Every structure is written in C-alpha cells, then in structure tokens.
Amino acid sequence: MDCCPECQNNKSDLSLLEPVFAELANEKGSLIAILQQAQEIYGYLPTDVLRCIADRTGIKPAKVYGTATFYTQFRFKPVGKYLIMLCQGTACHVNGADMVLDAISTELGIGDGDTTDDGLFSIKCVACLGCCSLSPVMMINEETYGTLTPTKAVQILRDIKESEANGGAAQ
C-alpha cells in the first residue's frame, strides 16, 4: 500500500496501518492514538509511517511530526530487544542513578538514547518510574529492578546476555 506518491520507496509495510486507519482516521482528535498504535506496530515511528499518517488523516505533516516530537513516549529509532529505562528522578539521582548509568553505559558501550550494535539493548533515561522506595531503579521491558548499585546493574545485564547466548529469554 502506498499512501501517497512521495511514499514510493517505503521501507515499512504500510498495510499494517490499515486497521488503525479504518478505526481512527476519520475520528477528530485521534492523532495521538494513531501514533501510539503505529509505534506499537513498528516499534518506533519511521519517517515513511509519519508521512503516511499525515496523508491518510489529512493532517499536515508538520503537525504530525510536531505532535510526535512533543511527547517523549514516541521513538524515532528502533529500540533493542531489551529497553532499559533508567530513572533519573530526585530519589534515584540522590541515591546514585548517575553511577548506575555510567556502569551500564560502560558495559554496553552506548549512552542514553542509543542501541547496541547487535540490537539487544537500548538505554533511555526517564524522569520518574514511580518507584522511589526502590531507588535507584530501572525497568527492562516490563521488569523492575531496584536498590541498584553499579555492580548489581551490570550483573543484571550480564545475566540477560548469558541467557540470550544460551537461546533463552532472559525475563
């Protein structure tokens, strides 16, 4: 499916958006819901998907892009199999989140917003995970890890790597 003439070189399978458009394209105020569902489908928001959303909804591309960039929930690059969200809230900051981030970054060779070359891990620093009593805290996908130290955080990552190397899911 090509949404528009400019989308002839799509890298994404835009036909996956058809059910989303069938449900929401003509519903006023549905842009955020469309963006959320598109990100769920593709794992992030590729440029060709944003253009297609603009074309199919009749919303100017600048508004689609502006909305997507305004909200931190939206991603514009693929994320790894394991998304590490590291809390940077006050309690976590005071209890050493910066040291945990340094240890994770050193272990994986990436920084905030990056993904490892093998596509296994991505790091995203977030304002708050709402687990202040566990600070410093991180989530990896849906699993929460608290009272972290740099050593403990690195061991968690190494356990995931080992599990992946053995062909099993780590969580």
mmCIF file of C-alpha atoms in Angstrom:
data_model
loop_
_atom_site.group_PDB
_atom_site.id
_atom_site.type_symbol
_atom_site.label_atom_id
_atom_site.label_comp_id
_atom_site.label_asym_id
_atom_site.label_seq_id
_atom_site.Cartn_x
_atom_site.Cartn_y
_atom_site.Cartn_z
ATOM 1 C CA MET A 1 0.000 0.000 0.000
ATOM 2 C CA ASP A 2 1.325 3.426 -0.892
ATOM 3 C CA CYS A 3 -0.253 6.284 0.997
ATOM 4 C CA CYS A 4 0.933 8.983 -1.334
ATOM 5 C CA PRO A 5 3.102 9.431 -4.430
ATOM 6 C CA GLU A 6 6.038 10.554 -2.268
ATOM 7 C CA CYS A 7 5.978 7.203 -0.451
ATOM 8 C CA GLN A 8 7.088 5.044 -3.386
ATOM 9 C CA ASN A 9 10.270 3.965 -1.597
ATOM 10 C CA ASN A 10 8.674 2.892 1.664
ATOM 11 C CA LYS A 11 10.762 0.743 3.935
ATOM 12 C CA SER A 12 7.832 -0.029 6.226
ATOM 13 C CA ASP A 13 4.917 -2.301 5.401
ATOM 14 C CA LEU A 14 2.266 0.404 5.494
ATOM 15 C CA SER A 15 -0.546 -2.102 5.000
ATOM 16 C CA LEU A 16 -0.156 -2.873 8.714
ATOM 17 C CA LEU A 17 -1.699 0.542 9.409
ATOM 18 C CA GLU A 18 -4.955 -0.223 7.567
ATOM 19 C CA PRO A 19 -6.861 -1.457 10.654
ATOM 20 C CA VAL A 20 -5.713 1.642 12.556
ATOM 21 C CA PHE A 21 -6.938 3.951 9.788
ATOM 22 C CA ALA A 22 -10.205 2.028 9.477
ATOM 23 C CA GLU A 23 -10.836 2.614 13.165
ATOM 24 C CA LEU A 24 -9.421 6.107 13.735
ATOM 25 C CA ALA A 25 -8.529 8.052 10.565
ATOM 26 C CA ASN A 26 -11.795 9.982 10.405
ATOM 27 C CA GLU A 27 -12.158 10.450 14.147
ATOM 28 C CA LYS A 28 -11.392 14.007 15.238
ATOM 29 C CA GLY A 29 -8.589 14.236 17.818
ATOM 30 C CA SER A 30 -7.267 10.730 17.137
ATOM 31 C CA LEU A 31 -3.715 11.645 16.082
ATOM 32 C CA ILE A 32 -2.052 10.583 19.339
ATOM 33 C CA ALA A 33 -3.940 7.271 19.351
ATOM 34 C CA ILE A 34 -2.870 6.653 15.733
ATOM 35 C CA LEU A 35 0.750 7.459 16.582
ATOM 36 C CA GLN A 36 0.633 5.144 19.605
ATOM 37 C CA GLN A 37 -0.763 2.263 17.584
ATOM 38 C CA ALA A 38 1.735 2.856 14.786
ATOM 39 C CA GLN A 39 4.591 2.740 17.295
ATOM 40 C CA GLU A 40 3.173 -0.459 18.732
ATOM 41 C CA ILE A 41 3.146 -1.994 15.244
ATOM 42 C CA TYR A 42 6.633 -0.908 14.135
ATOM 43 C CA GLY A 43 8.398 -0.470 17.496
ATOM 44 C CA TYR A 44 9.106 3.166 16.627
ATOM 45 C CA LEU A 45 7.831 5.824 14.196
ATOM 46 C CA PRO A 46 9.677 5.629 10.876
ATOM 47 C CA THR A 47 9.541 8.696 8.630
ATOM 48 C CA ASP A 48 7.503 6.927 5.951
ATOM 49 C CA VAL A 49 4.916 5.974 8.579
ATOM 50 C CA LEU A 50 4.638 9.602 9.732
ATOM 51 C CA ARG A 51 4.139 10.711 6.099
ATOM 52 C CA CYS A 52 1.504 8.052 5.601
ATOM 53 C CA ILE A 53 -0.349 9.110 8.751
ATOM 54 C CA ALA A 54 -0.357 12.703 7.526
ATOM 55 C CA ASP A 55 -1.626 11.683 4.105
ATOM 56 C CA ARG A 56 -4.364 9.365 5.365
ATOM 57 C CA THR A 57 -5.645 11.700 8.090
ATOM 58 C CA GLY A 58 -5.377 14.943 6.130
ATOM 59 C CA ILE A 59 -3.265 16.431 8.925
ATOM 60 C CA LYS A 60 -0.293 18.492 7.764
ATOM 61 C CA PRO A 61 2.995 16.555 8.019
ATOM 62 C CA ALA A 62 4.488 19.298 10.211
ATOM 63 C CA LYS A 63 1.680 18.853 12.734
ATOM 64 C CA VAL A 64 2.044 15.058 12.760
ATOM 65 C CA TYR A 65 5.804 15.368 13.281
ATOM 66 C CA GLY A 66 5.390 18.189 15.806
ATOM 67 C CA THR A 67 2.952 16.141 17.857
ATOM 68 C CA ALA A 68 5.168 13.061 17.751
ATOM 69 C CA THR A 69 8.268 15.001 18.813
ATOM 70 C CA PHE A 70 6.422 16.805 21.610
ATOM 71 C CA TYR A 71 5.637 13.617 23.541
ATOM 72 C CA THR A 72 8.550 11.661 24.991
ATOM 73 C CA GLN A 73 6.680 8.372 24.626
ATOM 74 C CA PHE A 74 7.350 8.372 20.887
ATOM 75 C CA ARG A 75 10.564 6.963 19.434
ATOM 76 C CA PHE A 76 12.109 7.706 16.031
ATOM 77 C CA LYS A 77 14.762 4.995 16.053
ATOM 78 C CA PRO A 78 14.336 1.257 16.553
ATOM 79 C CA VAL A 79 14.916 0.085 20.104
ATOM 80 C CA GLY A 80 16.665 -3.033 21.258
ATOM 81 C CA LYS A 81 15.003 -6.244 22.351
ATOM 82 C CA TYR A 82 15.593 -5.072 25.923
ATOM 83 C CA LEU A 83 14.664 -1.443 26.590
ATOM 84 C CA ILE A 84 16.397 -0.214 29.738
ATOM 85 C CA MET A 85 14.574 2.722 31.285
ATOM 86 C CA LEU A 86 16.726 4.230 33.997
ATOM 87 C CA CYS A 87 15.014 6.559 36.443
ATOM 88 C CA GLN A 88 16.574 9.992 36.902
ATOM 89 C CA GLY A 89 14.040 11.260 39.470
ATOM 90 C CA THR A 90 15.173 13.001 42.636
ATOM 91 C CA ALA A 91 15.312 9.900 44.864
ATOM 92 C CA CYS A 92 17.168 7.899 42.217
ATOM 93 C CA HIS A 93 19.526 10.771 41.466
ATOM 94 C CA VAL A 94 20.380 11.260 45.137
ATOM 95 C CA ASN A 95 20.928 7.515 45.561
ATOM 96 C CA GLY A 96 23.378 7.114 42.676
ATOM 97 C CA ALA A 97 21.492 6.783 39.377
ATOM 98 C CA ASP A 98 24.320 8.619 37.600
ATOM 99 C CA MET A 99 26.827 5.987 38.726
ATOM 100 C CA VAL A 100 24.453 3.228 37.597
ATOM 101 C CA LEU A 101 24.104 4.902 34.192
ATOM 102 C CA ASP A 102 27.882 5.185 33.864
ATOM 103 C CA ALA A 103 28.285 1.476 34.667
ATOM 104 C CA ILE A 104 25.548 0.425 32.225
ATOM 105 C CA SER A 105 26.937 2.688 29.506
ATOM 106 C CA THR A 106 30.438 1.312 30.004
ATOM 107 C CA GLU A 107 29.205 -2.285 29.988
ATOM 108 C CA LEU A 108 27.131 -1.875 26.816
ATOM 109 C CA GLY A 109 29.239 0.743 25.043
ATOM 110 C CA ILE A 110 26.244 3.034 24.481
ATOM 111 C CA GLY A 111 24.690 6.086 26.087
ATOM 112 C CA ASP A 112 21.213 7.422 26.732
ATOM 113 C CA GLY A 113 19.036 7.104 23.633
ATOM 114 C CA ASP A 114 21.333 4.606 21.931
ATOM 115 C CA THR A 115 21.006 0.943 20.959
ATOM 116 C CA THR A 116 23.756 -1.664 20.933
ATOM 117 C CA ASP A 117 25.004 -2.730 17.501
ATOM 118 C CA ASP A 118 23.546 -6.208 17.999
ATOM 119 C CA GLY A 119 20.091 -4.706 18.659
ATOM 120 C CA LEU A 120 19.869 -6.336 22.059
ATOM 121 C CA PHE A 121 19.826 -3.315 24.413
ATOM 122 C CA SER A 122 18.645 0.302 24.325
ATOM 123 C CA ILE A 123 19.017 2.825 27.136
ATOM 124 C CA LYS A 124 16.514 5.575 27.859
ATOM 125 C CA CYS A 125 16.809 7.840 30.870
ATOM 126 C CA VAL A 126 13.370 8.798 32.155
ATOM 127 C CA ALA A 127 12.168 11.443 34.591
ATOM 128 C CA CYS A 128 10.488 9.056 37.029
ATOM 129 C CA LEU A 129 9.368 5.444 37.204
ATOM 130 C CA GLY A 130 7.304 5.969 40.351
ATOM 131 C CA CYS A 131 9.311 3.503 42.443
ATOM 132 C CA CYS A 132 11.066 5.948 44.752
ATOM 133 C CA SER A 133 11.313 3.468 47.633
ATOM 134 C CA LEU A 134 13.411 1.214 45.358
ATOM 135 C CA SER A 135 15.813 3.929 44.230
ATOM 136 C CA PRO A 136 17.894 3.838 42.206
ATOM 137 C CA VAL A 137 15.639 1.862 39.893
ATOM 138 C CA MET A 138 15.472 0.718 36.286
ATOM 139 C CA MET A 139 12.975 -1.173 34.211
ATOM 140 C CA ILE A 140 13.992 -3.573 31.491
ATOM 141 C CA ASN A 141 10.936 -4.103 29.357
ATOM 142 C CA GLU A 142 8.265 -4.816 31.992
ATOM 143 C CA GLU A 143 10.579 -5.991 34.784
ATOM 144 C CA THR A 144 11.548 -3.581 37.585
ATOM 145 C CA TYR A 145 14.955 -3.735 39.266
ATOM 146 C CA GLY A 146 15.507 -1.690 42.416
ATOM 147 C CA THR A 147 18.082 -0.723 45.013
ATOM 148 C CA LEU A 148 20.648 -0.799 42.242
ATOM 149 C CA THR A 149 24.348 -0.406 42.546
ATOM 150 C CA PRO A 150 26.607 -0.157 39.512
ATOM 151 C CA THR A 151 27.763 -3.745 40.136
ATOM 152 C CA LYS A 152 24.217 -5.069 40.517
ATOM 153 C CA ALA A 153 23.049 -3.318 37.332
ATOM 154 C CA VAL A 154 25.949 -4.721 35.298
ATOM 155 C CA GLN A 155 25.284 -8.229 36.651
ATOM 156 C CA ILE A 156 21.638 -7.991 35.556
ATOM 157 C CA LEU A 157 22.783 -7.110 32.037
ATOM 158 C CA ARG A 158 25.340 -9.916 32.002
ATOM 159 C CA ASP A 159 22.661 -12.391 33.094
ATOM 160 C CA ILE A 160 20.439 -11.257 30.214
ATOM 161 C CA LYS A 161 23.350 -11.547 27.763
ATOM 162 C CA GLU A 162 24.143 -15.056 29.028
ATOM 163 C CA SER A 163 20.524 -16.119 28.740
ATOM 164 C CA GLU A 164 20.383 -14.766 25.179
ATOM 165 C CA ALA A 165 23.606 -16.571 24.272
ATOM 166 C CA ASN A 166 22.012 -19.803 25.517
ATOM 167 C CA GLY A 167 18.986 -19.219 23.302
ATOM 168 C CA GLY A 168 16.524 -18.419 26.076
ATOM 169 C CA ALA A 169 14.535 -15.375 27.006
ATOM 170 C CA ALA A 170 16.066 -13.622 29.985
ATOM 171 C CA GLN A 171 12.881 -12.498 31.603
#
